Amino acid sequence: VGGDVTATPESDDNEYLCPVTIGGQTLNLDFDSGSSDLWVFSTSTPSSEQQSHTIYNPAKSSTFKELNGFTWQISYGDGSGASGTVGTDTVTVGGLTVKNQAVELATAVSSEFVTDSANNGLLGLAWSNLNTVEPTQQQTFFANAGPQLQQNVFTADLRHDQPGSYDFGFIDTSKFQGNLNYVPVDNSQGFWQFTVDGYAVGDGATGGNSFSAIADTGTTLLLLDDNIVSDYYSQISSAQNSNSAGGFVFDCTEDVPDLTLQIGDYAAVVPGSLLNFSQNGDGTCFGGIQSDGGQGFAILGDVFLKAQFTVFDQGNVQLGFAPK
Ligand SMILES: CN(C)c1ccc(C(=O)NN)cc1
């Protein structure tokens, strides 16, 4: 048994939304391999915060059960967050159904979610030890689905400005070139965390120290150590770190170099075209590479994941990468 679901980018590839059916009601959710809560806008969300969102109404689901007294509260790397109550329901993603899945109902959401009208909640795909439900931590959709999957994996094929897909339970070899390159994952912090062995800017030599990174479908950009960020932008003559823009920008006319991350024997190339992320409207462009804020590990978000086919292997606790 498996599932295949379309991942549709918002404008500027800011995030990718997938249809999820909960108790017979379909909402578009943000699949997030950097967190482990499945939460939705619901009838419990204040009407002032519901705005144009699609909301889940547990009262209309014949399979919803309240988990009395259970709560959740989550905050994300960008400072956004949400909190609320918990129940269970039948959740279906691309034909793959999990019964009695913990579904977290938002009773409060931060402004970043209120204004992001296409996003009706998140489906966490990190490890269940990151789930925030109290007093009893809950399993993710992927953890619950594991036993029914032919292969205990999900794959991400995100694309620039066009629909991609997530597959659960199988690896579609038509979606990538060559062989998959696997690296071990350290899931002790709940992330899909692994080691990057070096990097290269443009056609330069691969160097630098090895560093820890997480594969995070819920983060838009490629967030790296400040030293690598400075090294990269030193190759773009007009590059500057703009407070008003919130990061490194450069003239849109510039030729933007590729970035290669050496992951074991695999050279993961992120083409310059993806590293010229968006236009600021004043002739400058915003870089796809930005600082990780010195938090001790790099965040390989959608800018990186758009350039790879990625296998999140729950059974073998490893990640697989291949070019597309
Ligand atoms: C505000 N929104 C839609 C967010 C969605 C996801 C995240 C995140 O850090 N995921 N790993 C942050 C914010």
XYZ file of C-alpha atoms and ligand atoms in Angstrom:
337
model
C 0.000 0.000 0.000
C 1.281 3.487 -0.788
C 0.344 7.030 -1.631
C 1.236 9.679 -4.170
C 0.188 13.278 -3.616
C 0.816 16.444 -5.632
C 2.840 19.209 -3.962
C 1.846 22.602 -5.369
C 4.133 25.598 -4.812
C 2.761 28.897 -3.523
C 4.043 32.009 -5.352
C 7.867 32.287 -5.279
C 7.980 28.618 -4.190
C 7.489 29.935 -0.630
C 5.979 26.629 0.442
C 4.367 23.537 -1.046
C 0.795 22.512 -0.277
C -0.768 19.050 -0.567
C -4.423 17.926 -0.268
C -5.118 15.878 2.878
C -8.517 14.336 3.709
C -9.417 14.270 7.412
C -12.707 12.651 8.379
C -13.949 13.188 4.820
C -12.930 16.857 4.706
C -10.064 17.887 2.365
C -7.627 20.667 3.328
C -4.374 21.763 1.691
C -1.549 21.338 4.210
C 2.148 22.217 4.290
C 4.171 18.963 4.491
C 7.032 19.661 6.877
C 9.972 17.275 7.395
C 11.269 19.734 10.021
C 8.420 19.253 12.523
C 6.165 16.473 13.823
C 2.698 17.893 14.491
C -0.293 17.486 12.178
C -2.356 20.576 12.920
C -5.203 22.310 11.097
C -7.249 25.472 11.034
C -10.591 24.410 12.510
C -13.904 25.538 13.941
C -11.890 26.006 17.164
C -9.748 28.707 15.514
C -10.982 32.244 16.338
C -13.103 33.520 13.425
C -10.866 36.623 13.241
C -7.951 34.280 12.470
C -9.882 31.902 10.164
C -10.112 34.584 7.403
C -10.113 32.818 4.004
C -8.699 29.533 5.264
C -10.359 26.144 4.703
C -11.293 24.891 8.156
C -11.795 21.391 9.551
C -15.039 20.857 11.434
C -14.729 17.836 13.749
C -18.473 17.964 14.464
C -19.075 16.972 10.833
C -16.762 13.986 10.980
C -18.319 10.681 12.062
C -14.864 9.321 12.906
C -13.478 12.194 15.002
C -12.733 11.449 18.659
C -11.618 14.119 21.160
C -8.484 13.390 23.237
C -9.828 15.063 26.338
C -7.434 17.456 28.067
C -4.675 16.986 25.477
C -2.970 20.144 24.207
C -0.185 21.167 21.844
C 1.955 24.224 21.327
C 4.574 24.627 18.611
C 6.984 27.367 17.537
C 8.967 27.321 14.302
C 12.396 28.586 13.379
C 11.015 31.796 11.858
C 9.260 32.727 15.122
C 5.792 31.704 13.946
C 3.702 29.255 15.932
C 0.318 27.798 16.870
C -1.370 25.907 19.693
C -4.615 24.143 20.563
C -6.410 20.909 21.404
C -6.195 17.337 20.079
C -8.362 14.556 18.721
C -8.018 11.596 16.387
C -9.542 10.961 12.985
C -9.028 9.026 9.771
C -6.422 10.785 7.608
C -5.856 9.996 3.915
C -2.916 11.266 1.827
C -2.767 10.271 -1.844
C -4.777 7.119 -1.274
C -2.876 6.068 1.864
C -5.159 5.964 4.912
C -4.227 6.052 8.599
C -6.984 5.500 11.168
C -6.879 7.117 14.620
C -4.278 9.686 13.544
C -3.710 12.500 16.047
C -5.176 15.673 14.513
C -4.329 18.873 16.333
C -6.940 21.646 16.230
C -5.606 25.215 16.353
C -7.186 27.493 18.945
C -4.481 30.113 18.307
C -2.210 30.755 15.296
C 0.427 33.454 14.781
C 0.010 36.188 12.165
C 2.312 34.428 9.662
C -0.275 31.648 9.421
C -3.342 33.902 9.455
C -2.070 35.833 6.407
C -0.826 32.713 4.568
C -4.302 31.962 3.212
C -3.356 28.909 1.116
C -1.913 27.154 4.161
C -4.577 25.417 6.285
C -2.117 23.726 8.600
C 0.952 21.510 8.676
C 1.560 17.782 8.321
C 4.743 17.002 10.250
C 7.127 14.453 8.725
C 10.037 14.639 11.172
C 10.486 12.003 13.921
C 7.738 11.562 16.514
C 10.025 12.536 19.435
C 9.537 16.142 18.223
C 5.736 16.002 18.547
C 4.491 18.638 21.021
C 1.243 17.034 22.286
C 0.898 16.811 26.062
C 0.428 14.886 28.332
C 1.065 12.040 25.824
C 3.268 12.618 22.772
C 1.608 11.479 19.517
C 2.933 9.668 16.442
C 3.248 11.346 13.045
C 1.175 10.289 10.038
C 4.290 8.714 8.496
C 5.179 6.800 11.693
C 1.620 5.454 11.917
C 1.622 4.563 8.199
C 4.988 2.741 8.369
C 3.723 -0.791 9.105
C 1.386 -0.779 6.072
C 4.001 0.499 3.605
C 5.793 -1.838 1.215
C 8.938 0.244 1.781
C 9.129 2.295 4.975
C 10.022 5.495 3.091
C 8.567 8.674 1.726
C 10.114 10.641 -1.133
C 10.072 14.344 -2.014
C 10.206 15.666 -5.574
C 9.722 19.435 -5.172
C 9.983 21.665 -8.236
C 10.457 25.332 -9.132
C 7.181 27.051 -10.058
C 5.458 23.789 -10.966
C 3.765 20.933 -9.101
C 5.929 18.187 -7.655
C 5.002 15.226 -5.479
C 5.445 13.273 -2.270
C 5.257 9.459 -2.473
C 4.706 7.205 0.536
C 5.772 3.551 0.588
C 7.674 3.294 -2.684
C 10.517 4.823 -4.713
C 9.541 5.874 -8.254
C 12.797 5.458 -10.158
C 11.399 7.479 -13.086
C 11.659 10.610 -10.902
C 15.471 10.740 -10.731
C 18.659 10.072 -12.680
C 21.273 7.470 -11.840
C 21.555 5.878 -8.429
C 20.452 7.035 -5.008
C 23.238 8.093 -2.625
C 22.401 7.217 0.982
C 23.730 8.853 4.150
C 23.042 7.866 7.774
C 20.618 10.013 9.771
C 20.962 11.018 13.433
C 17.325 11.283 14.604
C 18.181 11.880 18.273
C 17.005 15.545 17.995
C 13.938 14.441 16.008
C 15.210 15.853 12.695
C 16.353 14.239 9.444
C 19.863 15.252 10.441
C 23.045 14.206 8.623
C 26.597 15.346 7.882
C 27.674 17.454 4.909
C 31.362 16.864 4.188
C 32.223 20.067 2.344
C 31.055 22.589 -0.230
C 32.127 24.317 -3.427
C 31.076 27.643 -4.940
C 30.645 27.660 -8.726
C 33.314 25.511 -10.368
C 35.702 26.100 -7.451
C 37.395 23.399 -5.389
C 35.452 21.544 -2.720
C 36.611 22.597 0.728
C 35.463 23.705 4.139
C 34.822 21.667 7.275
C 32.130 19.052 7.569
C 28.915 20.271 9.186
C 25.557 19.027 10.418
C 22.417 19.715 8.367
C 18.726 18.864 8.413
C 16.499 18.164 5.400
C 13.518 20.457 5.971
C 10.692 20.623 3.403
C 8.972 23.240 5.592
C 11.754 25.816 5.268
C 11.821 27.826 2.045
C 15.502 28.648 1.677
C 18.968 27.086 2.038
C 20.263 28.293 5.424
C 24.001 27.831 5.974
C 26.815 28.785 8.341
C 27.772 32.474 8.081
C 31.275 31.637 6.839
C 29.913 29.667 3.892
C 27.335 32.365 3.181
C 30.064 35.049 3.101
C 32.289 32.877 0.906
C 29.425 32.297 -1.530
C 28.387 35.952 -1.846
C 32.028 37.066 -2.192
C 31.689 35.605 -5.728
C 28.806 37.977 -6.619
C 30.185 41.507 -6.964
C 26.961 43.417 -6.202
C 25.972 41.183 -3.258
C 25.207 42.870 0.057
C 23.527 41.889 3.294
C 20.437 44.117 3.351
C 18.632 44.712 6.651
C 15.552 46.012 4.820
C 15.357 42.943 2.593
C 16.153 40.632 5.504
C 19.252 39.035 3.993
C 21.694 38.929 1.092
C 20.577 40.600 -2.152
C 22.317 41.303 -5.464
C 21.618 42.891 -8.868
C 19.150 40.721 -10.775
C 21.416 40.964 -13.833
C 24.209 39.066 -12.041
C 25.324 35.601 -13.068
C 24.678 33.592 -9.869
C 27.087 30.683 -9.202
C 25.987 27.126 -8.370
C 26.570 25.736 -4.901
C 27.686 22.118 -4.484
C 27.293 20.302 -1.154
C 29.457 17.205 -0.827
C 27.388 14.519 0.924
C 29.533 11.394 1.225
C 30.415 10.462 -2.357
C 27.539 12.532 -3.714
C 28.064 16.059 -5.030
C 24.649 17.694 -4.574
C 24.537 20.607 -7.001
C 22.129 23.491 -6.423
C 22.057 25.425 -9.712
C 22.542 29.192 -9.655
C 19.100 29.570 -11.217
C 17.543 28.323 -7.958
C 19.893 30.533 -5.889
C 18.487 33.670 -7.520
C 15.385 33.191 -5.413
C 13.054 36.139 -5.950
C 12.854 39.744 -7.149
C 12.676 42.567 -4.627
C 11.027 44.871 -7.171
C 13.853 47.418 -7.210
C 16.255 45.649 -9.586
C 17.782 43.634 -6.768
C 17.129 39.938 -6.205
C 16.959 37.983 -2.950
C 19.397 35.096 -2.528
C 18.292 31.502 -1.997
C 21.266 31.045 0.345
C 20.950 32.883 3.665
C 22.383 32.633 7.193
C 21.299 29.805 9.491
C 21.498 32.332 12.361
C 24.349 30.456 14.017
C 22.131 27.693 15.413
C 24.805 25.048 14.902
C 23.293 23.156 11.980
C 22.396 24.060 8.408
C 18.808 23.898 7.188
C 18.515 22.421 3.709
C 15.097 23.733 2.769
C 13.134 23.786 -0.463
C 15.833 25.657 -2.440
C 18.096 22.626 -1.916
C 15.357 20.000 -2.158
C 14.126 21.353 -5.516
C 17.449 20.282 -7.023
C 17.373 16.723 -5.664
C 15.094 13.717 -5.483
C 15.123 12.859 -1.783
C 14.256 9.591 0.015
C 13.346 9.884 3.691
C 13.969 6.304 4.847
C 12.256 5.706 8.229
C 13.031 1.968 8.207
C 16.795 2.313 7.814
C 17.099 5.792 9.427
C 18.852 7.239 6.378
C 18.406 9.808 3.624
C 18.911 9.119 -0.075
C 19.680 11.780 -2.688
C 19.807 11.725 -6.485
C 19.866 14.338 -9.240
C 16.721 14.800 -11.347
C 4.557 30.303 8.762
N 4.700 28.999 8.146
C 3.779 28.665 7.057
C 5.740 28.128 8.486
C 5.755 26.796 8.058
C 6.816 25.956 8.406
C 7.874 26.452 9.171
C 9.053 25.604 9.500
O 10.046 26.096 10.045
N 9.028 24.312 9.169
N 10.140 23.504 9.415
C 7.861 27.789 9.568
C 6.801 28.624 9.250
